[in-house]
Coordinates of C-alpha atoms in Angstrom, one line a residue:
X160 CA 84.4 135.4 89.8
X161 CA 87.2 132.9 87.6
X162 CA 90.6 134.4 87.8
X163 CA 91.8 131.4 85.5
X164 CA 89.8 128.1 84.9
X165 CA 92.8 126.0 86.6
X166 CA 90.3 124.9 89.0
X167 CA 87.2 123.6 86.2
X168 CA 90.0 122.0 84.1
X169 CA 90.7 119.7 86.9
X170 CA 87.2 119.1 88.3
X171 CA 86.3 118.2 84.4
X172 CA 88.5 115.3 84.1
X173 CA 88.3 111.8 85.8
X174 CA 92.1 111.8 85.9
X175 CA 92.3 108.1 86.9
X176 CA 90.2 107.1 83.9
X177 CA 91.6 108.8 81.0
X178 CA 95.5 108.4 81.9
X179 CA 94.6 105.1 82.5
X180 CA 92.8 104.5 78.8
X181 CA 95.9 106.6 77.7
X182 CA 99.0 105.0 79.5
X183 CA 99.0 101.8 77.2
X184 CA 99.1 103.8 73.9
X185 CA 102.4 105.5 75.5
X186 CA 104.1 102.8 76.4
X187 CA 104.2 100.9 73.0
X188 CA 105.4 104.0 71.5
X189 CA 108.0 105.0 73.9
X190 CA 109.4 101.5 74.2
X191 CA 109.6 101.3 70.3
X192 CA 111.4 104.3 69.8
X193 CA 113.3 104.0 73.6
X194 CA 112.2 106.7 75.1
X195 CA 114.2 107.7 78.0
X196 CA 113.0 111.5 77.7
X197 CA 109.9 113.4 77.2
X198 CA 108.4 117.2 76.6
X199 CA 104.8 117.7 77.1
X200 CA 104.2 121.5 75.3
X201 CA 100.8 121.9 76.7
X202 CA 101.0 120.1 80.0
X203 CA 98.1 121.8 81.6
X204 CA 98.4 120.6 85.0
X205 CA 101.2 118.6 84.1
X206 CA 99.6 114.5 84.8
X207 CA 101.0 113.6 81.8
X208 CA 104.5 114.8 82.7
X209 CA 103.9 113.1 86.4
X210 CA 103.0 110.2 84.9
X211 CA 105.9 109.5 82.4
X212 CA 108.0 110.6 85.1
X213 CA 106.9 108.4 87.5
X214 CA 107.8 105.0 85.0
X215 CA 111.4 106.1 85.7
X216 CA 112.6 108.2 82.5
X217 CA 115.5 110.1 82.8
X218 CA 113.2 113.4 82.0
X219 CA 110.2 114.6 82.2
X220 CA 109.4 118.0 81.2
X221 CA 105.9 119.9 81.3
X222 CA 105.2 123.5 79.5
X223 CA 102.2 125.3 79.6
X224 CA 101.7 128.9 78.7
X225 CA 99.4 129.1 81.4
X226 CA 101.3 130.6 84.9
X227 CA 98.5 129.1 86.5
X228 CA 98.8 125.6 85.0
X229 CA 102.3 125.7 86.2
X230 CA 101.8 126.7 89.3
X231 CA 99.4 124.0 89.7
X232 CA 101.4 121.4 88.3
X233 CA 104.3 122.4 90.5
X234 CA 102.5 122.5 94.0
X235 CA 101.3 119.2 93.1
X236 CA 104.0 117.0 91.8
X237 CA 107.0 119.3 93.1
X238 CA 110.2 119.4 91.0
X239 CA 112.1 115.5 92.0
X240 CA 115.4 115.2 89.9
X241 CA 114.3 114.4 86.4
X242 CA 110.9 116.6 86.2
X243 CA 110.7 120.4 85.6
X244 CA 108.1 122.6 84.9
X245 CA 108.1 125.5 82.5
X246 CA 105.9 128.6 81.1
X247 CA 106.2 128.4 77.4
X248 CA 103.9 128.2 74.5
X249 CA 103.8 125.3 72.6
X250 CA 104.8 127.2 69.0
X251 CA 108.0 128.8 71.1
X252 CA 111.0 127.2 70.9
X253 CA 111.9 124.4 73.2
X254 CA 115.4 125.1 75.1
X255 CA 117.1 121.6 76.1
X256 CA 120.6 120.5 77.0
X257 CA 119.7 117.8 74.6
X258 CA 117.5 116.6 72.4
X259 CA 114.1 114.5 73.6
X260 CA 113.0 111.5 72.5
X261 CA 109.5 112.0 72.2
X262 CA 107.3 115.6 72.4
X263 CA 103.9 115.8 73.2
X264 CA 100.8 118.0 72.6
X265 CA 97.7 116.5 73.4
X266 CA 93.8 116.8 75.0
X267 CA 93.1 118.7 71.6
X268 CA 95.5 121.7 72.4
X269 CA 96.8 122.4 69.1
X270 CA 93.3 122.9 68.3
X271 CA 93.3 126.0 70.2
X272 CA 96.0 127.6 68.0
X273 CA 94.9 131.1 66.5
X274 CA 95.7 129.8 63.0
X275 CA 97.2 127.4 61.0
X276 CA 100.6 128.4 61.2
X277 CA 101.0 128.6 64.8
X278 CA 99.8 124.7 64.3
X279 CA 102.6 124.1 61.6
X280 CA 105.6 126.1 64.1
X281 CA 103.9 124.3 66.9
X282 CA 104.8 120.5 65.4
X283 CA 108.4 122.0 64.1
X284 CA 109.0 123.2 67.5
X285 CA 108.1 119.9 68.8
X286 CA 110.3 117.9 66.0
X287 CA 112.9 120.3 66.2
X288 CA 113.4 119.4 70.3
X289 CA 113.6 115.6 69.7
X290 CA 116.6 113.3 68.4
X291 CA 117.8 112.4 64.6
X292 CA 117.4 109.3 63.7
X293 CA 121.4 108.9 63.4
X294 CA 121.8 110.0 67.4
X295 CA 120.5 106.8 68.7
X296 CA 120.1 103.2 67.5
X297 CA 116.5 102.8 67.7
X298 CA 116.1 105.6 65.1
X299 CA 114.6 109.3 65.2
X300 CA 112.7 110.8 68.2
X301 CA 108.6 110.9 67.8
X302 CA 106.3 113.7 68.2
X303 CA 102.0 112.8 69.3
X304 CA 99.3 115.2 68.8
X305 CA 96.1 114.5 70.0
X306 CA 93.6 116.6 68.8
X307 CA 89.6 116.2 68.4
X308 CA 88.2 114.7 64.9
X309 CA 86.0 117.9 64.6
X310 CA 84.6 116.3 61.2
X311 CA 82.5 113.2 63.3
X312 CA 80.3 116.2 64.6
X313 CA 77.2 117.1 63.0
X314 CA 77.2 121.0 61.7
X315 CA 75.4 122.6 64.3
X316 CA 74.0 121.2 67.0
X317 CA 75.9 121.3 70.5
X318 CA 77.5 117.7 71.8
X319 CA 77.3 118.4 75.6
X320 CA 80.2 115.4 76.9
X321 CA 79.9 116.6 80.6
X322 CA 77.5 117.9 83.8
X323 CA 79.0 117.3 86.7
X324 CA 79.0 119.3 90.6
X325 CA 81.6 120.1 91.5
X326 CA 82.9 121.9 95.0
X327 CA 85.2 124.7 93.8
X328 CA 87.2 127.4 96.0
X329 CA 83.8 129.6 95.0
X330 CA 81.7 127.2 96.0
X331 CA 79.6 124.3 94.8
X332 CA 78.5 124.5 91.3
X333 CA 77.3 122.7 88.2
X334 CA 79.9 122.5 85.3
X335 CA 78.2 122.3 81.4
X336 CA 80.8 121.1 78.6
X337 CA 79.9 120.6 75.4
X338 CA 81.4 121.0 71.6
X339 CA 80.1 121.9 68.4
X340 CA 80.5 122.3 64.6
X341 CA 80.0 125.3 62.7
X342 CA 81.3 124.6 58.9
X343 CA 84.8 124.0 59.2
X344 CA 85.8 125.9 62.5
X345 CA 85.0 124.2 66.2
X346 CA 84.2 125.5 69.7
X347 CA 84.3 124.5 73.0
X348 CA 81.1 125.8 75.1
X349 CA 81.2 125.6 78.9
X350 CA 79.0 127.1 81.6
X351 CA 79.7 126.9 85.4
X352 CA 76.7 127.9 87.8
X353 CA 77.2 128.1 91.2
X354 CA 74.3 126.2 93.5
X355 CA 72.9 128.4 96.6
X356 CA 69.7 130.5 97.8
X357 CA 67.9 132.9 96.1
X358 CA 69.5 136.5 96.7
X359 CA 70.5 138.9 94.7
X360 CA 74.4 139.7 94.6
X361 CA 75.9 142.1 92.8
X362 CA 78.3 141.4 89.7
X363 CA 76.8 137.7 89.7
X364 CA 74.5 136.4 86.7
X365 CA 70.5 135.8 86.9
X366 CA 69.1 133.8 89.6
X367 CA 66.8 130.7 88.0
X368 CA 65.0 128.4 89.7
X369 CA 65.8 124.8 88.7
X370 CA 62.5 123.5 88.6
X371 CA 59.3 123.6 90.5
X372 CA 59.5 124.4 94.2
X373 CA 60.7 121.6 96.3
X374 CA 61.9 119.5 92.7
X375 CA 65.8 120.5 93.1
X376 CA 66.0 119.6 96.7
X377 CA 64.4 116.1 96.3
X378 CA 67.1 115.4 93.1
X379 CA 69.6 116.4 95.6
X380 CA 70.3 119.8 94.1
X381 CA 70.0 123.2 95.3
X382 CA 66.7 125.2 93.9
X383 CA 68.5 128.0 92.5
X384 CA 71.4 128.3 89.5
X385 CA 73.5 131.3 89.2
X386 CA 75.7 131.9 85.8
X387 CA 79.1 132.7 87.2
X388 CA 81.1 131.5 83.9
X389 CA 80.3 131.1 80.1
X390 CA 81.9 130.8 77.3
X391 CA 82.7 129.5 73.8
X392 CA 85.8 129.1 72.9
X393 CA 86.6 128.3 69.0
X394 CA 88.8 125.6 67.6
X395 CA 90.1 124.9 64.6
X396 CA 89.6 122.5 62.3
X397 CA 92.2 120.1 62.0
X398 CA 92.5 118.1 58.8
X399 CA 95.0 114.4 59.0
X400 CA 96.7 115.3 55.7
X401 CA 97.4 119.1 56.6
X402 CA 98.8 117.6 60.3
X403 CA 100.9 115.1 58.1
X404 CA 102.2 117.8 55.0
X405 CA 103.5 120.1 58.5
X406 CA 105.2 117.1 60.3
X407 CA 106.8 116.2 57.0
X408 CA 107.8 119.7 56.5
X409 CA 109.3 119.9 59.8
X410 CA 111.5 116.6 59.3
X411 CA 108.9 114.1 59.9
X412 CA 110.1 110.5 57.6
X413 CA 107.4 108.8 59.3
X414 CA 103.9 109.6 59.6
X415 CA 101.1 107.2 61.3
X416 CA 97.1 108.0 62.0
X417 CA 95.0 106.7 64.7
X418 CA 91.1 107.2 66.0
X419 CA 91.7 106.4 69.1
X420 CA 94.5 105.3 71.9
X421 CA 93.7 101.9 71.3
X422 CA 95.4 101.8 68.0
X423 CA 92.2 102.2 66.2
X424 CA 92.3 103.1 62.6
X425 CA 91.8 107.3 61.8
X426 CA 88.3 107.8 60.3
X427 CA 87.8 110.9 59.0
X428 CA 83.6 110.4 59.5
X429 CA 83.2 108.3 62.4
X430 CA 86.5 108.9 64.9
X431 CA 86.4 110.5 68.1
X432 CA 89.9 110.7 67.8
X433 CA 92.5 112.2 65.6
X434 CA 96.5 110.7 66.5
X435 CA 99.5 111.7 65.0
X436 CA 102.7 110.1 65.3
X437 CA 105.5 111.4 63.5
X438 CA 109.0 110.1 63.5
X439 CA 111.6 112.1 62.7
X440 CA 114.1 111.2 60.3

């Protein structure tokens, strides 16, 4: 039914809202460090990249190792002088005339590494592509990651963060997202059900009826749900001293924490949140 989940990604996020709670915490650091240029390595569907490009740097590049991601971000924003759009992992390396001034990897994508030393090539790939401290006056280049503070969730049971319709090329349907904690390791859980009659289709999931009969229509829903999509995806567990031991291995002389993108401080039992900043010497 899903050739990709290009589509889901987007209908999950209230764009407007989170680049918007975001955009501040960017704009400190890239006027601290003047940042004129900027590599997102997991740019999904490339708003971040649109967005930096859009205050007027000099360039904006997005990589995703999605096709689909790219092609996405592409048919949306286009290619103006200044952004570009490229198929790459994040842990590959990053092939520049010159170096960056910042690198990003966030929305908790480094998470989604198989292990922890696609994490550690990951953030020297992304320190590796931005400037020395001696190539510009303001100092060395910075690198973000943004990743989930797995360690505020309880062990075990799920935290579903969204249920939502949606109206996808398939159809209408209701999207489940949720996230949970099993020891040290993470996942991701999401179900999409499509909304319509009660009929039985071949290669679809099991018809249920949401409610009694005559309940859906009166919350404004269709009576029946079928499954098209499931799926748990796991994550690792991402720890602030291991993030800060790899950027420092990777040429990191500068290291900073937060729990939040308004500068709130990292806490290990209570964050949302887990920011890094590193600088690089």
């Amino acid at each position: 039914m899903f050739d990709d989940l290009t589509d889901i990604y987007e209908a999950m996020i209230d764009w407007p809202k989170r680049l918007a709670n975001e955009e501040p915490f960017y704009r400190r650091w890239f006027e601290r460090v003047g940042a004129q240029s900027v590599v997102d390595v997991a740019c999904g569907t490339g708003r971040h990249a649109a967005m930096f490009h859009s205050w007027g740097l000099s360039e904006a590049t997005g990589a995703d190792i999605s096709p689909n991601m790219i092609h996405r971000a592409r048919t949306t924003f286009g290619e103006p002088a200044g952004l570009r759009w490229v198929v790459r992992g994040f842990d590959e390396p990053i092939a520049a005339a010159r170096p960056f001034d910042a690198a990003i990897c966030v929305g908790n994508s480094l998470a989604l590494a198989p292990d922890p030393a696609t994490v550690q090539r990951a953030i020297g790939q992304m320190l590796a592509a931005v400037r020395r401290g001696e190539e510009k006056e303001a100092g060395g280049g910075i690198a973000i990651v943004h990743v989930l503070n797995l360690w505020s969730l309880p062990d075990g049971p799920c935290n579903w963060q969204k249920c939502q319709l949606a109206t996808l090329p398939q159809g209408e349907v209701l999207i489940l997202k949720g996230v949970h904690r099993c020891g040290t390791r993470g996942y991701v859980d999401l179900i999409v059900a499509g909304l319509g009659e009660e009929k039985e289709e071949k290669g679809t999931g099991p018809i249920c009826r949401n409610g009694p009969p005559g309940a859906a229509h009166k919350w404004g829903l269709s009576p029946f749900l079928r499954l098209l999509h499931s799926e748990s995806t796991a994550l690792l567990g991402l720890e602030a001293a291991d993030l800060e031991r790899m950027a420092r291995a990777a040429g990191a002389a500068e290291v900073v924490f937060f729990g939040g993108y308004q500068d709130q401080p990292y806490d290990r039992r209570q964050s949302a949140d887990l920011i890094m900043v590193a600088r690089k010497s």
